[in-house]
Amino acid sequence: MRRRTLLATGLAAGLPALPVLAQGAPAAPRRVHALSLLGEPNLPAEFTHFPWVNPEAPKGGEITLYALGSFDSFNPYILRGTAAVGSGVLYDTLLKQSSDEASAEYGHLAGVVELPADGRGVTFELREGARWHDGRPITADDVVWTFNTLRQHGRPFYRAYWADVSEVVAEGPRRVAFRFSTDQNRELSLILGQLAVLPKHWWEGRDFTRPLLEAPLGSGPYRIERFEAGRSVAYRRVADYWGRDLPTMKGTNNFDVMRYEYYRDATVSLEAFKAGSIDFRTENVARDWATGYDFPAVRRGLVKRDEIRHELPTGLQGFIMNERRPLFQDRRVREALGLVFDFEWMNANLFYGSYTRTSSYFSNSDFASRGLPEGREREILERFRDRLPPEVLTREFKVPVTDGSGNNREGARRALELLREAGWTVRDRRLTNAQGQRFEFEILLNGPTFERVALPYIQSLQRLGIEARVRTVDPPQYQVRMDGFDYDMTVEVFGQSSSPGNEQRDYWTSAKAEENGSRNTVGIKDPVVDAIVEMIVNAQTIEELTAACRALDRVLLWGFHSIPQWHSRSFRLAWWDKFGRPERNPRRALGLDSWWVDPAKERALAAARSAG
């Protein structure tokens, strides 16, 4: 057996691969309680609870949260319909992610994970006593049915994410084995652990491909208590939840009821919070965080606020151009459109200086490219030198920087030069090509919040003779148009984890460019990108993974496939003062599921409201 460096199979004990026995018999599989991509998991097999939670947190009370838009389904796994928020609490996953570690998952629905020595599979043993809310046991057949159904009928993401799984079989009532077509996919065992298992017997006779507007059967800590389609949904804690005493659940899911109220936009939801209709809110609008929380309840101390630093990779948010459209297929055109985006003016005048400009698809992580390519990263890029822009190997990528005055003359001048090289000239104050086609396009948005960003950008484009217009639609219509790639430009977020891997196929590869519902929203079709993505998926050491991610980052940046915007390295929270919270937050998540209602605070708040 060929030995390899195991970044991937993490393998809870952090041990090296077992050797082949002297007699030629295969080495025994490894049985572990957790998986980690980056060495040993922090917690031993006998851990009793995650370290950031309060295991004695009281159960009870209610929390009201908000959501934007509408919903018409409780099936978040398919393209059709708009799924209600919060439905993840209905189901258990095979493993549960640790929000304190970069990439580690611990046994949850599966109590034991078995890993063959050849690295070509993983087996999960379900816990005895795991059951659905109707009392029936959760079985290996449920796992097999879920996996096959999602891969066949679910969103395209699943087919990309699990592409290297060749077979899944139930080897017994509680034992399910996944077999792999390769031993090189370092994270496949871990991402299979993220599988939310669905009840095969409940779905029999129902069409999985259609939106679901009835409360589904689950196994998780909550069930749907009531809902009003498009307006609200309430989840009630399951008092006899089978997994309530698991180490992965202790101190979490403490609210008796979690209710989500839907609002048409963020402004209305903020007013609902001020009125006390919403208990807790994360604030994503810098202007509102700076100016929108000066109201009586804040001044009286009834509403608390906090900013919590986190260690999450922030990925990339930006304007993306749909390169399926001929208008955006010239790299020089895409670069020109980015040169007139004036982040410095926006940050000073719209965001109160609260954001950092994003300059990488892997921002806030070690996988972000920097300086000039060196070492293994350079070796990867040299392999494709004749198919890459020369700048990839010779220049450090830097996003354009302005003086923040709002008069970005240098950016406009350079942009016009590039547009002229691409065949566009200004005639009668309109940018036009040799065929008489005018340069005009639509920016698709899913709510009014981003209009104040898009409109100044449109004014900058007008100085080049470009006519851009904003089209704002409601979230369900927006999702339909995104799934069908029916847009010119829009705002997209490419989220990244602490260990990039199989999801990169769905983001960037040619195979996904024409598959409706994929995350290749840009429409990139580049064999170089395809090849580097496979290097990421199959990287066997952290050094190889880092080099491949930086190489991909550099190729994407110099392709000018997006106009990077900004990111924040903290959560901004506001809540009515009725909650208790652990002494610290997990490093890589908000951790709201470990908060609880404090009865004394709740009584004091009610009295203060009455007195007020």
XYZ file of C-alpha atoms in Angstrom:
612
model
C 0.000 0.000 0.000
C 1.289 3.426 -0.917
C 1.707 5.620 2.143
C 0.525 9.211 1.844
C 0.461 12.249 4.037
C -2.953 12.342 5.631
C -4.182 15.873 5.740
C -7.533 14.503 4.872
C -8.649 11.537 6.549
C -7.840 13.553 9.702
C -8.613 10.822 11.266
C -9.426 11.508 14.733
C -6.382 10.146 16.411
C -4.109 12.008 14.022
C -2.141 8.800 13.452
C -0.189 7.896 10.308
C -1.683 5.448 7.823
C -1.534 1.861 8.964
C 0.949 -0.274 7.004
C 0.151 -3.426 5.093
C 0.626 -6.472 7.288
C 3.671 -8.594 6.610
C 1.552 -11.501 5.369
C -0.095 -9.264 2.755
C -3.416 -9.017 4.617
C -5.027 -5.577 4.464
C -4.560 -3.332 7.452
C -7.515 -3.087 9.802
C -9.862 -0.130 9.365
C -9.599 2.691 11.858
C -12.576 3.370 14.185
C -12.774 6.927 15.447
C -15.162 9.324 17.179
C -14.324 12.372 15.048
C -12.718 13.527 11.821
C -10.398 16.461 11.266
C -8.644 17.737 8.172
C -5.935 19.519 10.117
C -4.414 17.046 12.508
C -5.985 15.773 15.698
C -9.445 16.909 16.818
C -9.241 19.043 19.940
C -11.732 16.979 21.938
C -11.207 13.370 23.098
C -13.711 10.572 22.626
C -14.992 11.014 26.181
C -15.765 14.750 25.861
C -19.080 15.712 27.482
C -19.921 18.962 25.698
C -18.450 21.564 23.382
C -16.170 23.930 25.323
C -17.988 27.184 24.507
C -21.454 26.107 25.682
C -22.999 26.220 29.148
C -24.016 22.586 29.708
C -26.358 23.707 32.494
C -28.171 26.273 30.361
C -31.879 26.266 31.240
C -34.456 25.210 28.674
C -37.540 27.294 28.036
C -38.870 30.547 26.658
C -39.197 31.801 23.118
C -37.067 33.711 20.643
C -38.464 35.589 17.670
C -36.170 36.118 14.700
C -36.722 37.636 11.282
C -36.355 36.577 7.681
C -36.689 38.525 4.449
C -38.975 37.805 1.524
C -41.310 34.823 1.619
C -41.394 31.024 1.504
C -43.493 28.323 -0.103
C -41.677 25.114 0.826
C -40.066 23.094 3.599
C -37.771 21.296 1.172
C -34.492 23.252 0.982
C -32.759 20.548 -1.032
C -34.275 21.165 -4.479
C -34.279 24.001 -7.012
C -38.022 24.508 -7.039
C -39.675 26.684 -4.441
C -38.344 29.010 -1.762
C -37.562 27.127 1.435
C -38.435 28.442 4.889
C -35.514 29.516 7.032
C -34.506 27.421 10.009
C -35.442 24.037 8.603
C -32.023 22.636 9.461
C -33.196 22.116 13.063
C -35.599 19.407 11.847
C -32.913 16.865 10.956
C -29.817 15.282 12.383
C -26.540 15.012 10.490
C -24.179 12.058 10.675
C -21.492 14.206 12.301
C -21.658 17.634 13.921
C -19.185 20.377 13.134
C -17.193 21.991 15.895
C -17.558 25.759 15.623
C -14.327 26.208 17.556
C -12.046 24.326 15.170
C -10.978 25.012 11.628
C -12.248 21.733 10.217
C -13.413 19.087 12.650
C -16.612 17.084 13.032
C -17.682 14.839 15.906
C -19.936 11.813 16.024
C -23.598 12.794 16.215
C -26.204 10.607 14.532
C -23.283 8.282 13.824
C -21.454 7.321 17.006
C -18.531 5.650 15.242
C -16.751 6.389 11.979
C -14.769 3.606 10.348
C -12.053 4.421 7.818
C -10.425 1.783 5.606
C -6.653 1.825 5.348
C -6.753 2.337 1.584
C -8.641 5.647 1.920
C -11.310 4.618 -0.584
C -14.399 4.899 1.581
C -15.958 5.611 4.941
C -18.475 3.744 7.076
C -20.826 5.302 9.619
C -22.399 3.347 12.465
C -25.635 4.960 13.604
C -26.319 5.292 17.294
C -28.694 2.787 18.800
C -31.786 4.687 19.949
C -31.662 7.310 17.190
C -35.239 7.769 16.055
C -37.614 9.901 14.046
C -40.217 12.052 15.740
C -42.821 9.334 15.034
C -40.793 6.879 17.118
C -39.436 4.767 14.253
C -35.668 4.088 14.280
C -33.317 5.921 11.927
C -31.696 3.280 9.754
C -28.894 2.845 7.271
C -31.587 2.557 4.576
C -32.620 6.139 5.408
C -29.040 7.284 4.849
C -28.759 5.425 1.527
C -32.117 6.769 0.337
C -31.223 10.333 1.353
C -27.885 10.291 -0.413
C -29.214 8.781 -3.634
C -32.273 11.054 -3.675
C -30.268 14.233 -3.170
C -27.753 13.269 -5.807
C -30.487 12.396 -8.302
C -33.133 15.025 -7.547
C -31.460 17.613 -5.329
C -29.733 20.842 -6.223
C -26.756 20.502 -8.616
C -24.438 21.278 -5.731
C -24.791 17.738 -4.397
C -23.680 16.103 -7.633
C -20.525 18.221 -7.621
C -19.911 17.849 -3.896
C -20.185 14.060 -3.907
C -18.829 13.369 -7.397
C -16.183 10.946 -6.126
C -18.628 8.682 -4.285
C -19.045 5.542 -6.399
C -21.501 3.648 -4.211
C -23.382 3.731 -0.914
C -24.697 0.554 0.679
C -26.461 -0.433 3.892
C -24.350 -3.164 5.482
C -26.803 -3.621 8.323
C -29.688 -1.800 10.041
C -27.336 0.789 11.538
C -24.227 0.502 9.364
C -23.834 2.408 6.080
C -20.749 2.350 3.854
C -19.726 4.901 1.230
C -17.198 3.780 -1.358
C -15.010 6.197 -3.270
C -13.692 6.160 -6.811
C -10.385 7.638 -5.614
C -8.149 7.676 -2.564
C -7.097 11.269 -3.263
C -10.198 13.247 -2.204
C -8.949 14.379 1.173
C -12.202 15.743 2.610
C -14.840 13.380 1.235
C -15.329 11.516 4.512
C -15.798 14.783 6.337
C -18.327 16.271 3.927
C -20.368 13.064 3.951
C -20.589 13.562 7.693
C -22.522 16.769 6.956
C -25.366 14.761 5.375
C -28.742 15.610 6.930
C -30.602 12.300 6.963
C -34.229 12.282 5.751
C -36.944 9.701 6.543
C -37.416 7.301 3.641
C -40.744 5.977 4.929
C -42.286 9.444 5.231
C -41.304 10.470 1.713
C -42.693 7.332 0.088
C -45.692 8.412 -1.967
C -44.553 12.053 -1.998
C -42.813 13.783 -4.900
C -39.409 14.929 -3.654
C -38.949 17.209 -6.675
C -41.917 19.436 -5.796
C -42.052 22.204 -3.174
C -43.364 20.857 0.139
C -45.891 22.894 2.102
C -46.653 20.556 4.967
C -44.635 19.967 8.106
C -42.157 17.176 7.282
C -41.193 14.409 9.647
C -37.807 14.998 11.224
C -35.495 13.629 13.883
C -33.809 16.786 15.165
C -34.204 18.938 18.272
C -37.196 20.849 16.849
C -40.366 20.142 14.903
C -42.631 22.577 13.072
C -45.397 23.659 15.413
C -47.270 26.019 13.080
C -46.726 28.141 10.024
C -48.430 30.648 7.781
C -47.096 30.230 4.268
C -44.920 33.143 3.270
C -45.334 34.968 6.577
C -44.152 33.016 9.618
C -42.999 29.649 10.896
C -42.579 28.421 14.476
C -40.347 25.523 15.542
C -41.002 23.874 18.925
C -38.337 22.017 20.858
C -38.912 18.253 21.025
C -39.022 17.447 24.733
C -38.096 13.784 24.250
C -35.575 14.391 21.488
C -33.472 11.256 21.247
C -30.143 13.106 21.087
C -30.671 15.695 23.813
C -27.890 14.270 26.038
C -25.270 13.755 23.329
C -22.010 15.675 23.862
C -22.668 17.437 20.552
C -26.035 18.733 21.850
C -25.464 19.549 25.510
C -26.042 23.226 26.243
C -27.560 23.959 22.826
C -31.078 24.334 21.395
C -32.321 25.849 24.630
C -35.363 27.803 23.409
C -38.730 26.083 23.671
C -39.912 27.944 20.573
C -38.000 29.590 17.728
C -40.257 31.731 15.584
C -39.331 33.433 12.308
C -41.362 36.391 11.075
C -40.974 37.383 7.439
C -40.581 40.994 6.279
C -40.262 42.413 2.804
C -36.911 44.141 3.417
C -34.268 44.886 6.034
C -35.610 48.379 6.813
C -39.003 47.029 7.823
C -37.399 44.283 9.888
C -35.320 46.861 11.784
C -38.466 48.801 12.650
C -40.067 45.566 13.847
C -37.039 44.983 16.080
C -37.323 48.482 17.534
C -40.992 47.852 18.283
C -40.130 44.665 20.162
C -41.663 42.276 17.638
C -38.218 40.756 17.018
C -35.959 39.631 19.884
C -32.584 39.257 18.205
C -30.965 40.675 15.114
C -27.683 40.517 13.245
C -26.994 43.803 11.497
C -25.468 43.668 8.037
C -26.047 47.290 7.018
C -23.215 49.536 8.218
C -25.329 52.675 8.035
C -28.006 51.166 10.244
C -25.419 49.928 12.725
C -23.976 53.444 12.956
C -27.206 55.455 13.044
C -30.214 53.161 13.407
C -29.906 52.068 17.021
C -30.374 55.356 18.819
C -33.870 54.704 20.121
C -35.327 54.791 23.659
C -34.975 51.083 24.457
C -31.244 51.250 23.712
C -30.805 54.340 25.853
C -32.687 52.667 28.725
C -30.527 49.555 28.475
C -33.386 47.306 27.400
C -31.664 46.549 24.093
C -28.041 45.388 24.109
C -25.513 45.545 21.288
C -22.193 43.845 20.700
C -19.566 43.300 18.020
C -17.933 39.889 18.190
C -14.719 39.206 16.308
C -14.564 35.892 14.491
C -11.975 33.796 12.679
C -14.130 32.789 9.741
C -12.742 32.990 6.215
C -14.771 35.727 4.541
C -14.597 34.556 0.920
C -15.595 37.123 -1.663
C -18.660 39.298 -2.119
C -18.805 41.325 -5.292
C -20.574 42.380 -8.418
C -20.327 39.481 -10.844
C -20.737 39.621 -14.619
C -22.569 36.812 -16.370
C -19.978 35.692 -18.893
C -22.577 33.714 -20.788
C -23.498 37.153 -22.153
C -21.278 38.282 -25.084
C -21.024 41.719 -23.482
C -18.813 40.402 -20.671
C -16.681 37.832 -22.462
C -13.728 40.164 -23.062
C -11.360 40.247 -20.090
C -10.467 43.888 -20.846
C -14.118 44.896 -20.543
C -14.425 43.186 -17.174
C -11.282 44.885 -15.896
C -12.583 48.262 -17.082
C -15.854 47.828 -15.184
C -13.902 47.181 -11.992
C -11.674 50.248 -12.388
C -14.580 52.663 -11.884
C -15.937 51.009 -8.734
C -15.041 53.545 -6.025
C -14.887 51.573 -2.780
C -13.037 54.284 -0.863
C -15.791 56.836 -1.513
C -18.496 54.307 -0.589
C -16.745 53.215 2.596
C -16.404 56.806 3.776
C -19.844 58.046 2.729
C -22.083 54.998 2.943
C -20.458 52.562 5.361
C -18.951 54.852 8.034
C -15.511 53.361 7.385
C -16.541 50.009 8.812
C -15.474 47.677 5.996
C -12.248 46.233 4.603
C -11.849 45.951 0.834
C -11.790 42.363 -0.347
C -8.879 41.425 -2.593
C -9.097 37.636 -2.642
C -11.602 34.857 -3.183
C -10.172 33.357 0.032
C -10.001 36.534 2.101
C -9.233 36.387 5.823
C -7.463 33.040 5.416
C -4.034 31.586 4.623
C -5.331 30.479 1.233
C -5.429 34.039 -0.118
C -2.758 34.819 -2.727
C -0.201 37.468 -1.848
C 2.852 39.059 -3.396
C 4.289 37.197 -6.360
C 3.821 33.419 -6.720
C 6.610 31.375 -5.150
C 7.542 27.771 -4.554
C 4.863 25.175 -5.197
C 2.301 27.808 -6.180
C 4.612 29.054 -8.914
C 5.232 25.491 -10.102
C 1.487 25.010 -10.530
C 1.097 28.247 -12.475
C 4.155 27.614 -14.648
C 2.474 24.476 -15.895
C -0.188 26.682 -17.510
C 1.974 29.685 -18.416
C 1.014 29.702 -22.108
C -2.706 29.766 -21.219
C -2.586 32.479 -18.567
C -2.381 36.263 -18.750
C 1.301 37.140 -18.264
C 0.454 39.271 -15.193
C -0.440 36.147 -13.220
C 3.247 35.282 -12.875
C 4.819 38.726 -13.039
C 2.641 41.122 -11.041
C 0.974 41.121 -7.653
C -2.775 41.546 -7.993
C -4.112 44.666 -6.313
C -7.637 46.035 -6.381
C -7.883 49.644 -7.651
C -7.631 52.310 -4.965
C -9.035 55.836 -5.226
C -8.572 58.956 -3.103
C -12.181 58.708 -1.885
C -13.157 62.111 -3.284
C -15.721 60.641 -5.659
C -13.805 61.990 -8.654
C -12.112 58.843 -9.939
C -10.544 60.335 -13.060
C -7.575 57.987 -13.235
C -9.811 54.921 -13.024
C -12.122 56.288 -15.719
C -9.197 57.133 -17.998
C -7.686 53.665 -17.753
C -11.114 52.058 -18.170
C -11.741 53.944 -21.417
C -8.346 52.832 -22.741
C -9.224 49.199 -22.099
C -12.678 49.594 -23.619
C -11.186 51.134 -26.756
C -8.777 48.199 -27.026
C -11.812 45.915 -26.808
C -13.556 47.752 -29.660
C -15.766 50.200 -27.771
C -15.744 53.954 -28.413
C -17.835 56.874 -27.178
C -20.235 58.292 -29.780
C -22.710 60.985 -28.820
C -21.861 60.302 -25.173
C -22.784 56.612 -25.501
C -20.311 53.749 -25.543
C -20.784 51.853 -28.803
C -18.977 49.100 -30.721
C -18.272 48.815 -34.458
C -21.610 47.052 -35.010
C -23.500 49.959 -33.496
C -24.371 48.037 -30.327
C -24.636 50.206 -27.242
C -22.995 49.131 -24.007
C -25.923 48.701 -21.640
C -26.913 46.137 -19.063
C -29.045 45.446 -15.988
C -27.934 44.957 -12.375
C -30.244 42.433 -10.710
C -30.820 42.844 -6.954
C -32.948 40.897 -4.480
C -33.922 43.833 -2.281
C -33.623 47.598 -1.953
C -30.723 47.554 0.523
C -28.088 47.276 -2.201
C -29.624 49.975 -4.379
C -27.633 52.634 -2.545
C -24.461 50.783 -3.599
C -25.536 50.112 -7.168
C -26.730 53.656 -7.939
C -23.381 55.445 -7.298
C -21.685 52.736 -9.341
C -24.141 53.351 -12.181
C -23.249 57.050 -12.088
C -19.574 56.137 -12.500
C -20.447 53.931 -15.455
C -22.427 56.728 -17.068
C -19.235 58.802 -17.235
C -17.884 56.117 -19.569
C -20.994 56.240 -21.756
C -22.361 52.992 -20.282
C -26.069 52.772 -19.521
C -26.698 50.486 -16.552
C -29.973 50.162 -14.709
C -31.090 48.468 -11.500
C -33.774 45.804 -11.420
C -34.921 44.908 -7.887
C -37.101 41.836 -7.471
C -38.370 39.895 -4.467
C -36.208 37.024 -3.137
C -38.242 34.164 -4.685
C -38.125 35.738 -8.159
C -34.458 36.526 -7.659
C -33.706 32.887 -6.847
C -35.533 31.688 -9.950
C -33.551 34.064 -12.134
C -30.265 33.124 -10.486
C -30.940 29.406 -10.906
C -31.638 30.003 -14.610
C -28.645 32.380 -15.084
C -31.088 35.096 -16.188
C -29.089 38.230 -15.318
C -26.386 40.507 -16.670
C -24.747 41.604 -13.421
C -25.680 40.876 -9.840
C -24.188 40.668 -6.356
C -22.851 37.255 -5.400
C -21.123 35.825 -2.342
C -18.600 32.999 -2.708
C -18.320 31.701 0.825
C -15.217 29.756 1.807
C -14.445 27.338 4.598
C -11.310 26.704 6.586
C -10.552 23.825 4.231
C -11.581 24.501 0.605
C -12.379 21.396 -1.384
C -15.190 19.765 -3.331
C -17.433 22.857 -3.327
C -14.923 24.565 -5.624
C -16.145 22.332 -8.447
C -19.605 23.845 -8.189
C -18.223 27.400 -8.021
C -15.845 27.437 -10.961
C -15.717 24.422 -13.261
C -16.774 24.229 -16.897
C -19.083 21.295 -16.236
C -21.188 23.466 -13.950
C -21.322 26.585 -16.137
C -24.462 25.468 -17.975
C -26.111 23.421 -15.222
C -29.048 25.429 -13.914
C -28.881 26.050 -10.199
C -25.130 25.558 -9.910
C -22.953 28.035 -8.046
C -20.892 28.797 -11.162
C -22.952 31.957 -11.462
C -20.188 33.745 -13.386
C -20.252 31.113 -16.140
C -16.506 30.409 -16.086
C -15.338 27.863 -18.650
C -11.569 27.610 -18.338
C -9.603 24.334 -18.526
C -6.877 25.883 -16.364
C -9.387 26.617 -13.622
C -10.794 23.093 -13.958
C -7.346 21.560 -13.521
C -6.423 23.663 -10.473
C -9.760 22.923 -8.819
C -8.983 19.204 -9.081
C -5.616 19.874 -7.437
C -7.489 21.497 -4.537
C -9.905 18.591 -4.211
C -7.100 16.030 -4.269
C -4.473 17.890 -2.214
C -2.932 15.562 0.355
C -1.063 18.059 2.520
C -1.894 21.466 3.905
C 1.058 22.846 1.936
C -0.306 21.463 -1.340
C -3.806 22.716 -0.544
C -2.522 26.197 0.257
C -0.455 26.383 -2.943
C -3.358 25.211 -5.121
C -5.841 27.613 -3.507
C -3.473 30.546 -3.944
C -2.910 29.578 -7.570
C -6.661 29.398 -8.200
C -7.181 32.689 -6.411
C -4.575 34.393 -8.572
C -6.034 32.991 -11.811
C -9.552 34.087 -10.869
C -8.448 37.564 -9.805
C -6.490 38.206 -13.001
C -9.480 36.945 -14.989
C -11.496 39.888 -13.588
C -14.544 37.682 -13.166
C -15.912 39.856 -10.371
C -15.664 43.336 -8.901
C -14.645 42.606 -5.302
C -16.514 44.574 -2.667
C -15.848 44.370 1.080
C -16.007 42.227 4.184
C -16.275 42.523 7.946
C -14.397 40.443 10.507
C -17.009 40.651 13.222
C -20.644 39.833 13.931
C -22.803 42.859 14.784
C -25.574 41.828 17.163
C -28.518 43.528 18.851
C -31.030 41.883 21.198
C -33.708 42.644 23.753
C -32.181 41.956 27.147
C -33.862 38.698 28.104
C -31.128 36.240 27.178
C -28.262 34.519 28.892
C -25.197 33.628 26.855
C -22.041 31.563 27.420
C -18.888 33.232 28.665
C -17.386 33.166 25.205
C -18.385 32.635 21.608
C -17.049 29.842 19.424
C -14.283 31.182 17.238
C -15.891 30.286 13.917
C -19.634 30.818 14.380
C -22.164 33.119 15.955
C -23.226 30.469 18.451
C -26.814 31.645 18.967
C -27.892 28.040 19.473
C -26.055 28.094 22.822
C -27.947 31.150 24.170
C -30.956 30.757 26.439
C -33.840 32.775 27.905
C -32.951 34.038 31.384
C -36.219 34.030 33.382
C -35.143 36.858 35.695
C -34.080 39.069 32.797
C -37.275 38.258 30.934
C -39.392 39.337 33.926
C -37.356 42.531 34.368
C -37.698 43.353 30.686
C -41.459 42.813 30.767
C -41.756 45.084 33.817
C -39.606 47.794 32.217
C -41.670 47.693 29.041
C -44.878 48.029 31.041
C -43.465 50.918 33.029
C -42.221 52.556 29.841
